[in-house]
Amino acid sequence: MVREWLSVLRLGKTKNDSPEVDDLYKSLDADKLPVHIAIIMDGNGRWATRRGLPRALGHRAGVESLREIVKTCSSLGVGFLTVYAFSTENWKRPADEVSTLMDLLVEYLHKELQELHQNNVMIKTIGRIDELPSKAREALKMAAEETFRNTGLTLNLALNYGGRNEITEAVKQIGRDAAAGKLNPDDIDENIISGYLYTAGMPDPDLVIRPSGEQRISNFLLWQAAYAEFWYSPVLWPDFRKRHLLEALVDYQNRQRRFGGLYQSKK
Ligand code: FPP
């Protein structure tokens, strides 16, 4: 019993949690948490449409979910949280929706930065950041500069990100380096390729979460998710709360990860 509660305390439980959340905390093993969680934040548009609201309000509600999930990951001691906030394909959306998403990003960074910093969160990005509007680039630069010394959760914002584009750019750079004699083509292995991706130096995601009932990878972390566990939920992202994250974690901890080998039972 004492051990169970010590474990719950270590996981960052708060006194306001519902009995359901309490039970989920009790089922979690603090020593078996994923180091890297990746989330495709999907369903904002449907959430708004179902309520007769403009899509922009669905995205705004989605920021609340992001806030809660970042806080929970940080208090659990998760190492990395990568969230898909804007894909290379999202430019095809109407200009006012793109502009809303960029405004929300800037607002989120301005409002949350101090709390994220106090919670030791480091903010990073993956994607073609140089193609974002200047106000978004400036806010991201400020957030990265403010938090780069932090040693807690790394919050990795995937913005103007596409997995195929990331791999294409990596291949181009590998080709340039090989042509310049900096890299022997015979030395190219999986580690070298990983080192040319936006996620260089980060562990691969252990768990990829996709809410909203869709079961696709949608060009997200194509190389990095090779051995990730996937967890899907019908819940739309703006309704996604701590409880859903804990459910995903409990489910993840009950899986047997084999990485292509055979499961080895503990002796
Ligand atoms: C997908 O839902 C969601 C997005 C394209 C954007 C996600 C953005 C946020 C949660 C808020 C802004 C982000 C930050 C970092 C502050 P969808 O619009 O495709 O939903 P639908 O499939 O129901 O239409």
PDB file of C-alpha atoms and ligand atoms in Angstrom:
ATOM      1  CA  MET A   1       0.000   0.000   0.000  1.00  0.00           C
ATOM      2  CA  VAL A   2       2.729   2.482   0.996  1.00  0.00           C
ATOM      3  CA  ARG A   3       4.700   1.556  -2.091  1.00  0.00           C
ATOM      4  CA  GLU A   4       1.609   2.076  -4.237  1.00  0.00           C
ATOM      5  CA  TRP A   5       1.027   5.555  -2.836  1.00  0.00           C
ATOM      6  CA  LEU A   6       4.675   6.515  -3.095  1.00  0.00           C
ATOM      7  CA  SER A   7       4.478   5.575  -6.727  1.00  0.00           C
ATOM      8  CA  VAL A   8       1.294   7.656  -7.184  1.00  0.00           C
ATOM      9  CA  LEU A   9       2.981  10.663  -5.566  1.00  0.00           C
ATOM     10  CA  ARG A  10       5.986  10.316  -7.832  1.00  0.00           C
ATOM     11  CA  LEU A  11       3.648  10.412 -10.828  1.00  0.00           C
ATOM     12  CA  GLY A  12       2.436  13.927 -10.066  1.00  0.00           C
ATOM     13  CA  LYS A  13      -1.113  13.214  -8.994  1.00  0.00           C
ATOM     14  CA  THR A  14      -3.045  16.243  -7.719  1.00  0.00           C
ATOM     15  CA  LYS A  15      -5.653  16.394  -4.966  1.00  0.00           C
ATOM     16  CA  ASN A  16      -8.328  17.542  -7.441  1.00  0.00           C
ATOM     17  CA  ASP A  17      -8.248  14.348  -9.475  1.00  0.00           C
ATOM     18  CA  SER A  18     -11.471  12.337  -9.850  1.00  0.00           C
ATOM     19  CA  PRO A  19     -11.684   8.818  -8.332  1.00  0.00           C
ATOM     20  CA  GLU A  20     -11.439   7.466 -11.894  1.00  0.00           C
ATOM     21  CA  VAL A  21      -8.155   9.315 -12.453  1.00  0.00           C
ATOM     22  CA  ASP A  22      -6.945   8.175  -9.013  1.00  0.00           C
ATOM     23  CA  ASP A  23      -7.543   4.565 -10.032  1.00  0.00           C
ATOM     24  CA  LEU A  24      -5.673   5.048 -13.289  1.00  0.00           C
ATOM     25  CA  TYR A  25      -2.720   6.504 -11.371  1.00  0.00           C
ATOM     26  CA  LYS A  26      -2.734   3.446  -9.112  1.00  0.00           C
ATOM     27  CA  SER A  27      -2.554   1.165 -12.164  1.00  0.00           C
ATOM     28  CA  LEU A  28       0.482   2.969 -13.556  1.00  0.00           C
ATOM     29  CA  ASP A  29       4.009   1.726 -13.074  1.00  0.00           C
ATOM     30  CA  ALA A  30       6.254   4.769 -12.621  1.00  0.00           C
ATOM     31  CA  ASP A  31       9.234   2.786 -13.874  1.00  0.00           C
ATOM     32  CA  LYS A  32       7.642   1.774 -17.159  1.00  0.00           C
ATOM     33  CA  LEU A  33       6.538   5.097 -18.580  1.00  0.00           C
ATOM     34  CA  PRO A  34       7.244   5.843 -22.232  1.00  0.00           C
ATOM     35  CA  VAL A  35      10.214   8.165 -22.643  1.00  0.00           C
ATOM     36  CA  HIS A  36       8.725   9.776 -25.743  1.00  0.00           C
ATOM     37  CA  ILE A  37       5.014  10.252 -26.461  1.00  0.00           C
ATOM     38  CA  ALA A  38       3.818  11.637 -29.804  1.00  0.00           C
ATOM     39  CA  ILE A  39       0.277  12.898 -30.386  1.00  0.00           C
ATOM     40  CA  ILE A  40      -1.682  13.655 -33.550  1.00  0.00           C
ATOM     41  CA  MET A  41      -4.066  16.293 -32.173  1.00  0.00           C
ATOM     42  CA  ASP A  42      -7.034  15.495 -34.406  1.00  0.00           C
ATOM     43  CA  GLY A  43     -10.739  16.292 -34.333  1.00  0.00           C
ATOM     44  CA  ASN A  44     -10.848  20.023 -33.567  1.00  0.00           C
ATOM     45  CA  GLY A  45     -12.950  20.803 -36.654  1.00  0.00           C
ATOM     46  CA  ARG A  46     -15.496  18.051 -35.988  1.00  0.00           C
ATOM     47  CA  TRP A  47     -15.753  19.067 -32.333  1.00  0.00           C
ATOM     48  CA  ALA A  48     -16.712  22.602 -33.386  1.00  0.00           C
ATOM     49  CA  THR A  49     -19.023  21.573 -36.240  1.00  0.00           C
ATOM     50  CA  ARG A  50     -20.972  19.236 -33.933  1.00  0.00           C
ATOM     51  CA  ARG A  51     -21.664  22.226 -31.706  1.00  0.00           C
ATOM     52  CA  GLY A  52     -22.557  24.553 -34.572  1.00  0.00           C
ATOM     53  CA  LEU A  53     -19.410  26.575 -33.875  1.00  0.00           C
ATOM     54  CA  PRO A  54     -16.763  27.898 -36.270  1.00  0.00           C
ATOM     55  CA  ARG A  55     -13.758  25.599 -36.711  1.00  0.00           C
ATOM     56  CA  ALA A  56     -11.551  28.242 -35.100  1.00  0.00           C
ATOM     57  CA  LEU A  57     -13.257  27.580 -31.763  1.00  0.00           C
ATOM     58  CA  GLY A  58     -12.454  23.889 -32.118  1.00  0.00           C
ATOM     59  CA  HIS A  59      -8.773  24.761 -32.450  1.00  0.00           C
ATOM     60  CA  ARG A  60      -9.023  27.119 -29.480  1.00  0.00           C
ATOM     61  CA  ALA A  61     -10.585  24.327 -27.404  1.00  0.00           C
ATOM     62  CA  GLY A  62      -7.769  22.067 -28.636  1.00  0.00           C
ATOM     63  CA  VAL A  63      -5.231  24.383 -27.017  1.00  0.00           C
ATOM     64  CA  GLU A  64      -6.862  23.661 -23.626  1.00  0.00           C
ATOM     65  CA  SER A  65      -6.292  19.947 -24.161  1.00  0.00           C
ATOM     66  CA  LEU A  66      -2.699  20.602 -25.135  1.00  0.00           C
ATOM     67  CA  ARG A  67      -2.200  22.650 -21.971  1.00  0.00           C
ATOM     68  CA  GLU A  68      -3.540  19.839 -19.748  1.00  0.00           C
ATOM     69  CA  ILE A  69      -1.601  17.092 -21.518  1.00  0.00           C
ATOM     70  CA  VAL A  70       1.686  19.025 -21.401  1.00  0.00           C
ATOM     71  CA  LYS A  71       1.210  19.620 -17.689  1.00  0.00           C
ATOM     72  CA  THR A  72       0.414  15.962 -17.068  1.00  0.00           C
ATOM     73  CA  CYS A  73       3.383  14.677 -19.100  1.00  0.00           C
ATOM     74  CA  SER A  74       5.654  17.094 -17.308  1.00  0.00           C
ATOM     75  CA  SER A  75       4.512  16.019 -13.843  1.00  0.00           C
ATOM     76  CA  LEU A  76       4.675  12.341 -14.775  1.00  0.00           C
ATOM     77  CA  GLY A  77       8.328  12.741 -15.740  1.00  0.00           C
ATOM     78  CA  VAL A  78       7.864  11.895 -19.426  1.00  0.00           C
ATOM     79  CA  GLY A  79      11.008  12.899 -21.340  1.00  0.00           C
ATOM     80  CA  PHE A  80       9.610  14.046 -24.683  1.00  0.00           C
ATOM     81  CA  LEU A  81       6.174  15.014 -25.962  1.00  0.00           C
ATOM     82  CA  THR A  82       5.892  15.667 -29.695  1.00  0.00           C
ATOM     83  CA  VAL A  83       2.605  17.173 -30.869  1.00  0.00           C
ATOM     84  CA  TYR A  84       1.511  17.491 -34.487  1.00  0.00           C
ATOM     85  CA  ALA A  85       0.280  21.082 -34.571  1.00  0.00           C
ATOM     86  CA  PHE A  86       0.545  21.947 -38.288  1.00  0.00           C
ATOM     87  CA  SER A  87       1.435  19.657 -41.172  1.00  0.00           C
ATOM     88  CA  THR A  88       2.991  20.525 -44.526  1.00  0.00           C
ATOM     89  CA  GLU A  89      -0.458  19.678 -45.974  1.00  0.00           C
ATOM     90  CA  ASN A  90      -2.346  22.061 -43.653  1.00  0.00           C
ATOM     91  CA  TRP A  91      -1.480  25.030 -45.917  1.00  0.00           C
ATOM     92  CA  LYS A  92      -4.281  23.729 -48.172  1.00  0.00           C
ATOM     93  CA  ARG A  93      -6.843  24.908 -45.604  1.00  0.00           C
ATOM     94  CA  PRO A  94      -8.610  28.278 -46.011  1.00  0.00           C
ATOM     95  CA  ALA A  95      -6.303  31.220 -45.281  1.00  0.00           C
ATOM     96  CA  ASP A  96      -8.332  32.331 -42.250  1.00  0.00           C
ATOM     97  CA  GLU A  97      -8.007  28.884 -40.635  1.00  0.00           C
ATOM     98  CA  VAL A  98      -4.243  28.859 -41.230  1.00  0.00           C
ATOM     99  CA  SER A  99      -4.053  32.317 -39.743  1.00  0.00           C
ATOM    100  CA  THR A 100      -6.106  31.231 -36.684  1.00  0.00           C
ATOM    101  CA  LEU A 101      -3.740  28.330 -36.075  1.00  0.00           C
ATOM    102  CA  MET A 102      -0.687  30.609 -36.264  1.00  0.00           C
ATOM    103  CA  ASP A 103      -2.343  33.136 -33.932  1.00  0.00           C
ATOM    104  CA  LEU A 104      -3.181  30.391 -31.434  1.00  0.00           C
ATOM    105  CA  LEU A 105       0.408  29.187 -31.498  1.00  0.00           C
ATOM    106  CA  VAL A 106       1.701  32.698 -30.739  1.00  0.00           C
ATOM    107  CA  GLU A 107      -0.935  33.199 -28.018  1.00  0.00           C
ATOM    108  CA  TYR A 108      -0.131  29.817 -26.442  1.00  0.00           C
ATOM    109  CA  LEU A 109       3.583  30.602 -26.326  1.00  0.00           C
ATOM    110  CA  HIS A 110       3.043  34.069 -24.874  1.00  0.00           C
ATOM    111  CA  LYS A 111       0.551  32.925 -22.236  1.00  0.00           C
ATOM    112  CA  GLU A 112       2.184  29.663 -21.209  1.00  0.00           C
ATOM    113  CA  LEU A 113       5.887  30.365 -21.517  1.00  0.00           C
ATOM    114  CA  GLN A 114       6.526  31.415 -17.919  1.00  0.00           C
ATOM    115  CA  GLU A 115       4.656  28.449 -16.464  1.00  0.00           C
ATOM    116  CA  LEU A 116       6.337  26.032 -18.873  1.00  0.00           C
ATOM    117  CA  HIS A 117       9.699  27.515 -17.922  1.00  0.00           C
ATOM    118  CA  GLN A 118       8.934  27.227 -14.197  1.00  0.00           C
ATOM    119  CA  ASN A 119       8.008  23.598 -14.780  1.00  0.00           C
ATOM    120  CA  ASN A 120      11.427  23.020 -16.364  1.00  0.00           C
ATOM    121  CA  VAL A 121       9.933  22.333 -19.837  1.00  0.00           C
ATOM    122  CA  MET A 122      12.186  22.812 -22.853  1.00  0.00           C
ATOM    123  CA  ILE A 123      10.425  23.972 -26.035  1.00  0.00           C
ATOM    124  CA  LYS A 124      11.689  22.717 -29.370  1.00  0.00           C
ATOM    125  CA  THR A 125      10.315  22.459 -32.882  1.00  0.00           C
ATOM    126  CA  ILE A 126      10.453  20.069 -35.789  1.00  0.00           C
ATOM    127  CA  GLY A 127       9.475  21.043 -39.337  1.00  0.00           C
ATOM    128  CA  ARG A 128      10.186  23.786 -41.856  1.00  0.00           C
ATOM    129  CA  ILE A 129      10.042  26.603 -39.337  1.00  0.00           C
ATOM    130  CA  ASP A 130      11.638  29.130 -41.705  1.00  0.00           C
ATOM    131  CA  GLU A 131       8.459  29.046 -43.847  1.00  0.00           C
ATOM    132  CA  LEU A 132       6.142  30.053 -40.966  1.00  0.00           C
ATOM    133  CA  PRO A 133       4.887  33.642 -40.622  1.00  0.00           C
ATOM    134  CA  SER A 134       7.398  35.923 -38.898  1.00  0.00           C
ATOM    135  CA  LYS A 135       5.302  36.388 -35.714  1.00  0.00           C
ATOM    136  CA  ALA A 136       5.218  32.599 -35.224  1.00  0.00           C
ATOM    137  CA  ARG A 137       8.960  32.289 -35.888  1.00  0.00           C
ATOM    138  CA  GLU A 138       9.717  35.060 -33.406  1.00  0.00           C
ATOM    139  CA  ALA A 139       7.527  33.552 -30.671  1.00  0.00           C
ATOM    140  CA  LEU A 140       9.131  30.133 -31.203  1.00  0.00           C
ATOM    141  CA  LYS A 141      12.632  31.625 -31.102  1.00  0.00           C
ATOM    142  CA  MET A 142      11.844  33.432 -27.856  1.00  0.00           C
ATOM    143  CA  ALA A 143      10.370  30.254 -26.308  1.00  0.00           C
ATOM    144  CA  ALA A 144      13.349  28.142 -27.372  1.00  0.00           C
ATOM    145  CA  GLU A 145      15.861  30.693 -26.081  1.00  0.00           C
ATOM    146  CA  GLU A 146      14.070  31.045 -22.752  1.00  0.00           C
ATOM    147  CA  THR A 147      13.833  27.312 -22.111  1.00  0.00           C
ATOM    148  CA  PHE A 148      16.890  25.713 -23.739  1.00  0.00           C
ATOM    149  CA  ARG A 149      18.607  25.071 -20.407  1.00  0.00           C
ATOM    150  CA  ASN A 150      15.592  23.260 -18.933  1.00  0.00           C
ATOM    151  CA  THR A 151      16.026  19.602 -18.141  1.00  0.00           C
ATOM    152  CA  GLY A 152      12.450  18.366 -17.679  1.00  0.00           C
ATOM    153  CA  LEU A 153       9.961  17.520 -20.408  1.00  0.00           C
ATOM    154  CA  THR A 154      10.960  18.461 -23.954  1.00  0.00           C
ATOM    155  CA  LEU A 155       7.851  19.798 -25.681  1.00  0.00           C
ATOM    156  CA  ASN A 156       8.455  19.305 -29.352  1.00  0.00           C
ATOM    157  CA  LEU A 157       6.077  21.261 -31.576  1.00  0.00           C
ATOM    158  CA  ALA A 158       5.723  19.743 -35.060  1.00  0.00           C
ATOM    159  CA  LEU A 159       4.965  22.746 -37.258  1.00  0.00           C
ATOM    160  CA  ASN A 160       4.938  22.791 -41.045  1.00  0.00           C
ATOM    161  CA  TYR A 161       6.092  19.216 -40.551  1.00  0.00           C
ATOM    162  CA  GLY A 162       5.815  16.287 -42.942  1.00  0.00           C
ATOM    163  CA  GLY A 163       7.594  12.964 -42.502  1.00  0.00           C
ATOM    164  CA  ARG A 164       8.305  12.423 -46.202  1.00  0.00           C
ATOM    165  CA  ASN A 165       9.620  15.942 -46.559  1.00  0.00           C
ATOM    166  CA  GLU A 166      11.865  15.413 -43.512  1.00  0.00           C
ATOM    167  CA  ILE A 167      13.310  12.220 -45.018  1.00  0.00           C
ATOM    168  CA  THR A 168      13.738  13.870 -48.443  1.00  0.00           C
ATOM    169  CA  GLU A 169      15.655  16.764 -46.900  1.00  0.00           C
ATOM    170  CA  ALA A 170      17.815  14.335 -44.914  1.00  0.00           C
ATOM    171  CA  VAL A 171      18.641  12.345 -48.068  1.00  0.00           C
ATOM    172  CA  LYS A 172      19.608  15.556 -49.889  1.00  0.00           C
ATOM    173  CA  GLN A 173      21.928  16.604 -47.067  1.00  0.00           C
ATOM    174  CA  ILE A 174      23.474  13.127 -46.843  1.00  0.00           C
ATOM    175  CA  GLY A 175      24.100  13.322 -50.619  1.00  0.00           C
ATOM    176  CA  ARG A 176      25.741  16.733 -50.269  1.00  0.00           C
ATOM    177  CA  ASP A 177      27.935  15.564 -47.386  1.00  0.00           C
ATOM    178  CA  ALA A 178      28.942  12.421 -49.287  1.00  0.00           C
ATOM    179  CA  ALA A 179      29.773  14.469 -52.400  1.00  0.00           C
ATOM    180  CA  ALA A 180      31.875  16.816 -50.260  1.00  0.00           C
ATOM    181  CA  GLY A 181      33.811  13.845 -48.856  1.00  0.00           C
ATOM    182  CA  LYS A 182      32.472  14.385 -45.314  1.00  0.00           C
ATOM    183  CA  LEU A 183      30.647  11.063 -45.286  1.00  0.00           C
ATOM    184  CA  ASN A 184      31.574   7.676 -46.713  1.00  0.00           C
ATOM    185  CA  PRO A 185      28.426   6.167 -48.351  1.00  0.00           C
ATOM    186  CA  ASP A 186      29.448   2.750 -46.982  1.00  0.00           C
ATOM    187  CA  ASP A 187      29.218   4.146 -43.443  1.00  0.00           C
ATOM    188  CA  ILE A 188      25.579   5.218 -43.808  1.00  0.00           C
ATOM    189  CA  ASP A 189      23.464   3.258 -41.361  1.00  0.00           C
ATOM    190  CA  GLU A 190      20.203   3.839 -39.485  1.00  0.00           C
ATOM    191  CA  ASN A 191      21.917   5.894 -36.781  1.00  0.00           C
ATOM    192  CA  ILE A 192      23.493   8.190 -39.358  1.00  0.00           C
ATOM    193  CA  ILE A 193      20.124   8.706 -41.054  1.00  0.00           C
ATOM    194  CA  SER A 194      18.432   9.416 -37.698  1.00  0.00           C
ATOM    195  CA  GLY A 195      21.084  12.060 -37.087  1.00  0.00           C
ATOM    196  CA  TYR A 196      20.005  13.957 -40.206  1.00  0.00           C
ATOM    197  CA  LEU A 197      16.357  14.197 -39.154  1.00  0.00           C
ATOM    198  CA  TYR A 198      14.771  17.077 -37.210  1.00  0.00           C
ATOM    199  CA  THR A 199      14.636  14.722 -34.225  1.00  0.00           C
ATOM    200  CA  ALA A 200      18.418  14.135 -34.171  1.00  0.00           C
ATOM    201  CA  GLY A 201      19.514  13.315 -30.645  1.00  0.00           C
ATOM    202  CA  MET A 202      16.004  12.476 -29.430  1.00  0.00           C
ATOM    203  CA  PRO A 203      14.826   8.951 -28.715  1.00  0.00           C
ATOM    204  CA  ASP A 204      12.199   7.537 -31.071  1.00  0.00           C
ATOM    205  CA  PRO A 205       8.606   7.772 -29.849  1.00  0.00           C
ATOM    206  CA  ASP A 206       7.496   4.787 -27.765  1.00  0.00           C
ATOM    207  CA  LEU A 207       3.820   5.642 -27.996  1.00  0.00           C
ATOM    208  CA  VAL A 208       1.845   7.458 -30.703  1.00  0.00           C
ATOM    209  CA  ILE A 209      -1.639   8.621 -29.707  1.00  0.00           C
ATOM    210  CA  ARG A 210      -4.305   9.571 -32.229  1.00  0.00           C
ATOM    211  CA  PRO A 211      -7.696  10.702 -30.982  1.00  0.00           C
ATOM    212  CA  SER A 212     -10.840  11.376 -33.062  1.00  0.00           C
ATOM    213  CA  GLY A 213     -11.400   7.846 -34.369  1.00  0.00           C
ATOM    214  CA  GLU A 214      -8.975   8.125 -37.303  1.00  0.00           C
ATOM    215  CA  GLN A 215      -6.397   5.354 -37.560  1.00  0.00           C
ATOM    216  CA  ARG A 216      -3.742   6.756 -39.882  1.00  0.00           C
ATOM    217  CA  ILE A 217      -0.192   8.024 -39.481  1.00  0.00           C
ATOM    218  CA  SER A 218      -0.782  11.058 -41.756  1.00  0.00           C
ATOM    219  CA  ASN A 219       2.877  11.669 -42.604  1.00  0.00           C
ATOM    220  CA  PHE A 220       3.858  11.991 -38.909  1.00  0.00           C
ATOM    221  CA  LEU A 221       7.273  10.756 -37.707  1.00  0.00           C
ATOM    222  CA  LEU A 222       7.400   8.121 -40.468  1.00  0.00           C
ATOM    223  CA  TRP A 223      10.970   7.023 -39.737  1.00  0.00           C
ATOM    224  CA  GLN A 224      10.882   7.529 -35.980  1.00  0.00           C
ATOM    225  CA  ALA A 225       7.641   5.610 -35.313  1.00  0.00           C
ATOM    226  CA  ALA A 226       8.948   2.350 -36.796  1.00  0.00           C
ATOM    227  CA  TYR A 227       8.590   0.490 -33.483  1.00  0.00           C
ATOM    228  CA  ALA A 228       6.141   2.755 -31.658  1.00  0.00           C
ATOM    229  CA  GLU A 229       3.008   1.424 -30.028  1.00  0.00           C
ATOM    230  CA  PHE A 230      -0.160   3.074 -31.394  1.00  0.00           C
ATOM    231  CA  TRP A 231      -3.137   4.043 -29.284  1.00  0.00           C
ATOM    232  CA  TYR A 232      -6.343   5.280 -30.866  1.00  0.00           C
ATOM    233  CA  SER A 233      -9.375   6.839 -29.238  1.00  0.00           C
ATOM    234  CA  PRO A 234     -12.745   8.012 -30.569  1.00  0.00           C
ATOM    235  CA  VAL A 235     -12.532  11.075 -28.299  1.00  0.00           C
ATOM    236  CA  LEU A 236     -12.040  14.314 -30.251  1.00  0.00           C
ATOM    237  CA  TRP A 237      -8.899  16.254 -29.327  1.00  0.00           C
ATOM    238  CA  PRO A 238     -10.720  19.158 -27.594  1.00  0.00           C
ATOM    239  CA  ASP A 239     -12.307  16.587 -25.245  1.00  0.00           C
ATOM    240  CA  PHE A 240      -9.015  14.756 -24.634  1.00  0.00           C
ATOM    241  CA  ARG A 241      -8.057  15.048 -20.982  1.00  0.00           C
ATOM    242  CA  LYS A 242      -5.588  13.693 -18.425  1.00  0.00           C
ATOM    243  CA  ARG A 243      -7.864  10.659 -17.969  1.00  0.00           C
ATOM    244  CA  HIS A 244      -7.468   9.672 -21.634  1.00  0.00           C
ATOM    245  CA  LEU A 245      -3.703  10.062 -21.490  1.00  0.00           C
ATOM    246  CA  LEU A 246      -3.562   7.863 -18.381  1.00  0.00           C
ATOM    247  CA  GLU A 247      -5.753   5.260 -20.116  1.00  0.00           C
ATOM    248  CA  ALA A 248      -3.303   5.250 -23.024  1.00  0.00           C
ATOM    249  CA  LEU A 249      -0.381   4.835 -20.625  1.00  0.00           C
ATOM    250  CA  VAL A 250      -1.987   1.972 -18.724  1.00  0.00           C
ATOM    251  CA  ASP A 251      -2.750   0.244 -22.019  1.00  0.00           C
ATOM    252  CA  TYR A 252       0.814   0.856 -23.239  1.00  0.00           C
ATOM    253  CA  GLN A 253       2.228  -0.670 -20.059  1.00  0.00           C
ATOM    254  CA  ASN A 254       0.219  -3.829 -20.624  1.00  0.00           C
ATOM    255  CA  ARG A 255       1.645  -4.401 -24.079  1.00  0.00           C
ATOM    256  CA  GLN A 256       4.608  -6.575 -24.924  1.00  0.00           C
ATOM    257  CA  ARG A 257       7.110  -4.665 -27.035  1.00  0.00           C
ATOM    258  CA  ARG A 258       9.201  -7.080 -29.062  1.00  0.00           C
ATOM    259  CA  PHE A 259      10.972  -4.846 -31.629  1.00  0.00           C
ATOM    260  CA  GLY A 260      10.771  -7.700 -34.124  1.00  0.00           C
ATOM    261  CA  GLY A 261      12.240 -10.241 -31.687  1.00  0.00           C
ATOM    262  CA  LEU A 262      10.549 -12.680 -29.340  1.00  0.00           C
ATOM    263  CA  TYR A 263       8.900 -11.730 -26.070  1.00  0.00           C
ATOM    264  CA  GLN A 264      11.127 -12.648 -23.148  1.00  0.00           C
ATOM    265  CA  SER A 265       9.291 -13.426 -19.950  1.00  0.00           C
ATOM    266  CA  LYS A 266      10.963 -12.405 -16.678  1.00  0.00           C
ATOM    267  CA  LYS A 267      12.669 -15.337 -14.973  1.00  0.00           C
TER     268      LYS A 267
HETATM  269  C1  FPP B   1      -6.457  18.660 -36.560  1.00  0.00           C
HETATM  270  O1  FPP B   1      -7.844  18.805 -36.354  1.00  0.00           O
HETATM  271  C2  FPP B   1      -5.759  19.704 -35.826  1.00  0.00           C
HETATM  272  C3  FPP B   1      -4.942  20.621 -36.388  1.00  0.00           C
HETATM  273  C4  FPP B   1      -4.662  20.692 -37.837  1.00  0.00           C
HETATM  274  C5  FPP B   1      -4.273  21.634 -35.572  1.00  0.00           C
HETATM  275  C6  FPP B   1      -3.974  21.281 -34.149  1.00  0.00           C
HETATM  276  C7  FPP B   1      -3.829  22.547 -33.391  1.00  0.00           C
HETATM  277  C8  FPP B   1      -4.152  22.772 -32.120  1.00  0.00           C
HETATM  278  C9  FPP B   1      -4.573  21.758 -31.187  1.00  0.00           C
HETATM  279  C10 FPP B   1      -4.110  24.141 -31.539  1.00  0.00           C
HETATM  280  C11 FPP B   1      -2.949  25.009 -31.881  1.00  0.00           C
HETATM  281  C12 FPP B   1      -1.607  24.457 -31.585  1.00  0.00           C
HETATM  282  C13 FPP B   1      -0.708  24.990 -30.732  1.00  0.00           C
HETATM  283  C14 FPP B   1       0.664  24.404 -30.677  1.00  0.00           C
HETATM  284  C15 FPP B   1      -1.002  26.082 -29.814  1.00  0.00           C
HETATM  285  P1  FPP B   1      -8.759  19.048 -37.629  1.00  0.00           P
HETATM  286  O2  FPP B   1      -8.938  20.511 -37.799  1.00  0.00           O
HETATM  287  O3  FPP B   1      -8.169  18.356 -38.825  1.00  0.00           O
HETATM  288  O4  FPP B   1     -10.079  18.358 -37.176  1.00  0.00           O
HETATM  289  P2  FPP B   1     -11.136  17.621 -38.099  1.00  0.00           P
HETATM  290  O5  FPP B   1     -10.453  16.401 -38.668  1.00  0.00           O
HETATM  291  O6  FPP B   1     -12.220  17.270 -37.154  1.00  0.00           O
HETATM  292  O7  FPP B   1     -11.544  18.608 -39.148  1.00  0.00           O
END
